[in-house]
């Protein structure tokens, strides 16, 4: 088993042995010195030693408290606070609650698998595409890495668009382009700083989100909206067929707030202190995040806001005001709706910050594995992959689409561009775990030697793979 000191090299014992065997083979075949050097390089690549000493690399600047709070609230943003209103309008309070419970279980299956992989090998540039490259195939690493770069990059203007929807609640006289510009500057600026600053800002952003959500869960509730307009809505058809179609559509829409949240755990593992201790701790606490924040929040909006309120969908155009804000306003609680609205805008900043961080690190790990130009390997002395950050930041310009179209319509464009990507990512995460497990068994590594293991594996990965494949296939069924 690798000692903590060997983690910086990213080579556990069975990877070191693989590299030695490849080098011995090259020497036995009697190649010339240049051929031996080439074979040694190939051995390094095949064994996963991906770090080019000519470049600076990322630094471990995330402390334990940063890791724990990022795990609790890092990517909780407008997908939950704003997008859940549209989902409530589609399915009704009972259907959305059931869908969130089911998806929380599937996501937990993914989290326990990928944490086992990442805790064993918390390398610099840690990401699921890097593990796909190591444990499955070069092609999977290539495809998954570019999927992350694109999808996570798209999610940054999505968060900014959702924040613009929230700002419209106040009917502000300032042009939306001004707010978009301010948010882009803040998000890109935070990612251009060393990772310890990202960790510190996310610590306070996530803390604010956690306290705000606890307050919302304790707000005044009653169950009258489960009776009128009803616990389950109809979609496209009437009767039981319509409720079944509403269930399918709500399942797909409900996945969006969870999208790429588990992957954030893996990426932060490459830049956190003592990852073999802190990463498993963060993963275990992730379970409580799923229960209290995701499931608790949809239960709360189901009893505070009517699913047929036109403000939820901007009169049917797409996502509208937050269900939390509508519920508080309808309850007649003064000022609090504006306070919650402000908190949601900060959440959008926070999530946009996390998504840009993830997108840039995905591009950086692509460069490490040779699946993107080595130009993107470059880091500052403080460990910021500044070229990857600059490239990922280009997606932010898409937020200016709000200036020419309704924010609700643009919001749905971004949702449609990224929803399937989340399903594909989770399917690949399950495959990567199963291949990692097979390699571990083949090398005789005992479960006791792993920093983290869950009783839910390996069957949890099989369950997640099957159901996320089903959700990927039915996504967008309504167009037929």
mmCIF file of N, CA and C in Angstrom, residues 227-278:
data_model
loop_
_atom_site.group_PDB
_atom_site.id
_atom_site.type_symbol
_atom_site.label_atom_id
_atom_site.label_comp_id
_atom_site.label_asym_id
_atom_site.label_seq_id
_atom_site.Cartn_x
_atom_site.Cartn_y
_atom_site.Cartn_z
ATOM 1 N N UNK A 227 -53.448 19.148 -1.203
ATOM 2 C CA UNK A 227 -54.860 18.884 -1.516
ATOM 3 C C UNK A 227 -55.345 19.755 -2.666
ATOM 4 N N UNK A 228 -54.914 20.992 -2.681
ATOM 5 C CA UNK A 228 -55.314 21.918 -3.731
ATOM 6 C C UNK A 228 -54.099 22.774 -4.119
ATOM 7 N N UNK A 229 -53.546 22.608 -5.311
ATOM 8 C CA UNK A 229 -54.051 21.944 -6.526
ATOM 9 C C UNK A 229 -53.867 20.432 -6.582
ATOM 10 N N UNK A 230 -53.195 19.809 -5.590
ATOM 11 C CA UNK A 230 -53.067 18.357 -5.594
ATOM 12 C C UNK A 230 -51.626 17.906 -5.450
ATOM 13 N N UNK A 231 -51.465 16.631 -5.066
ATOM 14 C CA UNK A 231 -50.130 16.088 -4.803
ATOM 15 C C UNK A 231 -49.381 15.713 -6.071
ATOM 16 N N UNK A 232 -50.117 15.406 -7.146
ATOM 17 C CA UNK A 232 -49.478 14.965 -8.401
ATOM 18 C C UNK A 232 -50.138 15.667 -9.583
ATOM 19 N N UNK A 233 -49.334 16.240 -10.454
ATOM 20 C CA UNK A 233 -49.844 16.935 -11.631
ATOM 21 C C UNK A 233 -49.896 16.005 -12.836
ATOM 22 N N UNK A 234 -50.547 16.469 -13.882
ATOM 23 C CA UNK A 234 -50.587 15.748 -15.153
ATOM 24 C C UNK A 234 -49.723 16.485 -16.177
ATOM 25 N N UNK A 235 -49.176 15.728 -17.134
ATOM 26 C CA UNK A 235 -48.297 16.330 -18.145
ATOM 27 C C UNK A 235 -48.553 15.674 -19.495
ATOM 28 N N UNK A 236 -48.857 16.466 -20.492
ATOM 29 C CA UNK A 236 -49.084 16.051 -21.884
ATOM 30 C C UNK A 236 -50.395 15.289 -22.083
ATOM 31 N N UNK A 237 -50.760 14.424 -21.138
ATOM 32 C CA UNK A 237 -51.999 13.656 -21.221
ATOM 33 C C UNK A 237 -52.770 13.828 -19.909
ATOM 34 N N UNK A 238 -54.008 13.378 -19.905
ATOM 35 C CA UNK A 238 -54.815 13.459 -18.688
ATOM 36 C C UNK A 238 -54.861 12.096 -17.993
ATOM 37 N N UNK A 239 -55.305 12.115 -16.753
ATOM 38 C CA UNK A 239 -55.463 10.872 -16.006
ATOM 39 C C UNK A 239 -54.148 10.255 -15.569
ATOM 40 N N UNK A 240 -54.164 8.927 -15.382
ATOM 41 C CA UNK A 240 -52.976 8.224 -14.906
ATOM 42 C C UNK A 240 -51.824 8.287 -15.899
ATOM 43 N N UNK A 241 -52.144 8.300 -17.193
ATOM 44 C CA UNK A 241 -51.081 8.423 -18.204
ATOM 45 C C UNK A 241 -50.360 9.751 -18.052
ATOM 46 N N UNK A 242 -51.117 10.809 -17.844
ATOM 47 C CA UNK A 242 -50.519 12.129 -17.651
ATOM 48 C C UNK A 242 -49.668 12.198 -16.401
ATOM 49 N N UNK A 243 -50.112 11.544 -15.323
ATOM 50 C CA UNK A 243 -49.314 11.540 -14.086
ATOM 51 C C UNK A 243 -48.046 10.711 -14.255
ATOM 52 N N UNK A 244 -48.131 9.628 -15.036
ATOM 53 C CA UNK A 244 -46.937 8.822 -15.293
ATOM 54 C C UNK A 244 -45.924 9.614 -16.120
ATOM 55 N N UNK A 245 -46.402 10.340 -17.133
ATOM 56 C CA UNK A 245 -45.500 11.175 -17.941
ATOM 57 C C UNK A 245 -44.911 12.304 -17.096
ATOM 58 N N UNK A 246 -45.701 12.840 -16.181
ATOM 59 C CA UNK A 246 -45.189 13.865 -15.268
ATOM 60 C C UNK A 246 -44.078 13.300 -14.388
ATOM 61 N N UNK A 247 -44.250 12.041 -13.958
ATOM 62 C CA UNK A 247 -43.218 11.381 -13.148
ATOM 63 C C UNK A 247 -41.919 11.246 -13.931
ATOM 64 N N UNK A 248 -42.004 10.781 -15.184
ATOM 65 C CA UNK A 248 -40.791 10.616 -15.995
ATOM 66 C C UNK A 248 -40.096 11.952 -16.224
ATOM 67 N N UNK A 249 -40.887 12.965 -16.574
ATOM 68 C CA UNK A 249 -40.304 14.284 -16.841
ATOM 69 C C UNK A 249 -39.696 14.890 -15.584
ATOM 70 N N UNK A 250 -40.364 14.700 -14.446
ATOM 71 C CA UNK A 250 -39.858 15.235 -13.176
ATOM 72 C C UNK A 250 -38.574 14.523 -12.756
ATOM 73 N N UNK A 251 -38.477 13.230 -13.021
ATOM 74 C CA UNK A 251 -37.243 12.497 -12.723
ATOM 75 C C UNK A 251 -36.049 13.118 -13.444
ATOM 76 N N UNK A 252 -36.237 13.434 -14.718
ATOM 77 C CA UNK A 252 -35.148 14.018 -15.502
ATOM 78 C C UNK A 252 -34.808 15.414 -14.993
ATOM 79 N N UNK A 253 -35.834 16.248 -14.768
ATOM 80 C CA UNK A 253 -35.596 17.619 -14.299
ATOM 81 C C UNK A 253 -34.979 17.635 -12.902
ATOM 82 N N UNK A 254 -35.369 16.661 -12.067
ATOM 83 C CA UNK A 254 -34.864 16.629 -10.681
ATOM 84 C C UNK A 254 -33.381 16.331 -10.605
ATOM 85 N N UNK A 255 -32.833 15.739 -11.652
ATOM 86 C CA UNK A 255 -31.410 15.393 -11.633
ATOM 87 C C UNK A 255 -30.524 16.626 -11.718
ATOM 88 N N UNK A 256 -31.063 17.708 -12.259
ATOM 89 C CA UNK A 256 -30.203 18.853 -12.544
ATOM 90 C C UNK A 256 -29.524 19.460 -11.314
ATOM 91 N N UNK A 257 -30.222 19.661 -10.192
ATOM 92 C CA UNK A 257 -29.536 20.221 -9.019
ATOM 93 C C UNK A 257 -28.391 19.352 -8.482
ATOM 94 N N UNK A 258 -28.413 18.052 -8.791
ATOM 95 C CA UNK A 258 -27.361 17.143 -8.333
ATOM 96 C C UNK A 258 -26.164 17.114 -9.288
ATOM 97 N N UNK A 259 -26.340 17.655 -10.502
ATOM 98 C CA UNK A 259 -25.375 17.447 -11.575
ATOM 99 C C UNK A 259 -23.971 17.923 -11.201
ATOM 100 N N UNK A 260 -23.006 17.042 -11.365
ATOM 101 C CA UNK A 260 -21.569 17.278 -11.161
ATOM 102 C C UNK A 260 -21.189 17.599 -9.719
ATOM 103 N N UNK A 261 -22.146 17.501 -8.777
ATOM 104 C CA UNK A 261 -21.797 17.724 -7.376
ATOM 105 C C UNK A 261 -20.856 16.644 -6.837
ATOM 106 N N UNK A 262 -21.084 15.338 -7.129
ATOM 107 C CA UNK A 262 -20.134 14.331 -6.630
ATOM 108 C C UNK A 262 -18.720 14.521 -7.185
ATOM 109 N N UNK A 263 -18.614 14.954 -8.433
ATOM 110 C CA UNK A 263 -17.294 15.120 -9.055
ATOM 111 C C UNK A 263 -16.471 16.212 -8.375
ATOM 112 N N UNK A 264 -17.146 17.181 -7.750
ATOM 113 C CA UNK A 264 -16.416 18.240 -7.042
ATOM 114 C C UNK A 264 -15.593 17.650 -5.906
ATOM 115 N N UNK A 265 -16.114 16.619 -5.243
ATOM 116 C CA UNK A 265 -15.366 15.942 -4.177
ATOM 117 C C UNK A 265 -14.036 15.404 -4.701
ATOM 118 N N UNK A 266 -14.088 14.766 -5.871
ATOM 119 C CA UNK A 266 -12.883 14.152 -6.444
ATOM 120 C C UNK A 266 -11.853 15.207 -6.813
ATOM 121 N N UNK A 267 -12.315 16.286 -7.433
ATOM 122 C CA UNK A 267 -11.386 17.333 -7.885
ATOM 123 C C UNK A 267 -10.717 18.026 -6.702
ATOM 124 N N UNK A 268 -11.483 18.325 -5.651
ATOM 125 C CA UNK A 268 -10.882 18.965 -4.483
ATOM 126 C C UNK A 268 -9.896 18.032 -3.793
ATOM 127 N N UNK A 269 -10.061 16.710 -3.968
ATOM 128 C CA UNK A 269 -9.114 15.759 -3.383
ATOM 129 C C UNK A 269 -7.702 15.959 -3.886
ATOM 130 N N UNK A 270 -7.556 16.503 -5.098
ATOM 131 C CA UNK A 270 -6.223 16.743 -5.646
ATOM 132 C C UNK A 270 -5.554 17.978 -5.087
ATOM 133 N N UNK A 271 -6.326 18.827 -4.380
ATOM 134 C CA UNK A 271 -5.753 20.080 -3.878
ATOM 135 C C UNK A 271 -6.043 20.311 -2.401
ATOM 136 N N UNK A 272 -6.436 19.258 -1.685
ATOM 137 C CA UNK A 272 -6.682 19.414 -0.253
ATOM 138 C C UNK A 272 -5.547 18.802 0.565
ATOM 139 N N UNK A 273 -5.374 19.315 1.750
ATOM 140 C CA UNK A 273 -4.376 18.777 2.669
ATOM 141 C C UNK A 273 -4.863 17.432 3.210
ATOM 142 N N UNK A 274 -3.931 16.510 3.435
ATOM 143 C CA UNK A 274 -4.234 15.184 3.996
ATOM 144 C C UNK A 274 -5.463 14.564 3.341
ATOM 145 N N UNK A 275 -5.435 14.360 2.034
ATOM 146 C CA UNK A 275 -6.652 13.912 1.333
ATOM 147 C C UNK A 275 -7.146 12.543 1.762
ATOM 148 N N UNK A 276 -6.254 11.661 2.183
ATOM 149 C CA UNK A 276 -6.706 10.316 2.562
ATOM 150 C C UNK A 276 -7.481 10.324 3.878
ATOM 151 N N UNK A 277 -7.357 11.389 4.637
ATOM 152 C CA UNK A 277 -8.160 11.532 5.843
ATOM 153 C C UNK A 277 -9.387 12.413 5.585
ATOM 154 N N UNK A 278 -9.175 13.567 4.911
ATOM 155 C CA UNK A 278 -10.241 14.550 4.746
ATOM 156 C C UNK A 278 -11.276 14.161 3.694
#
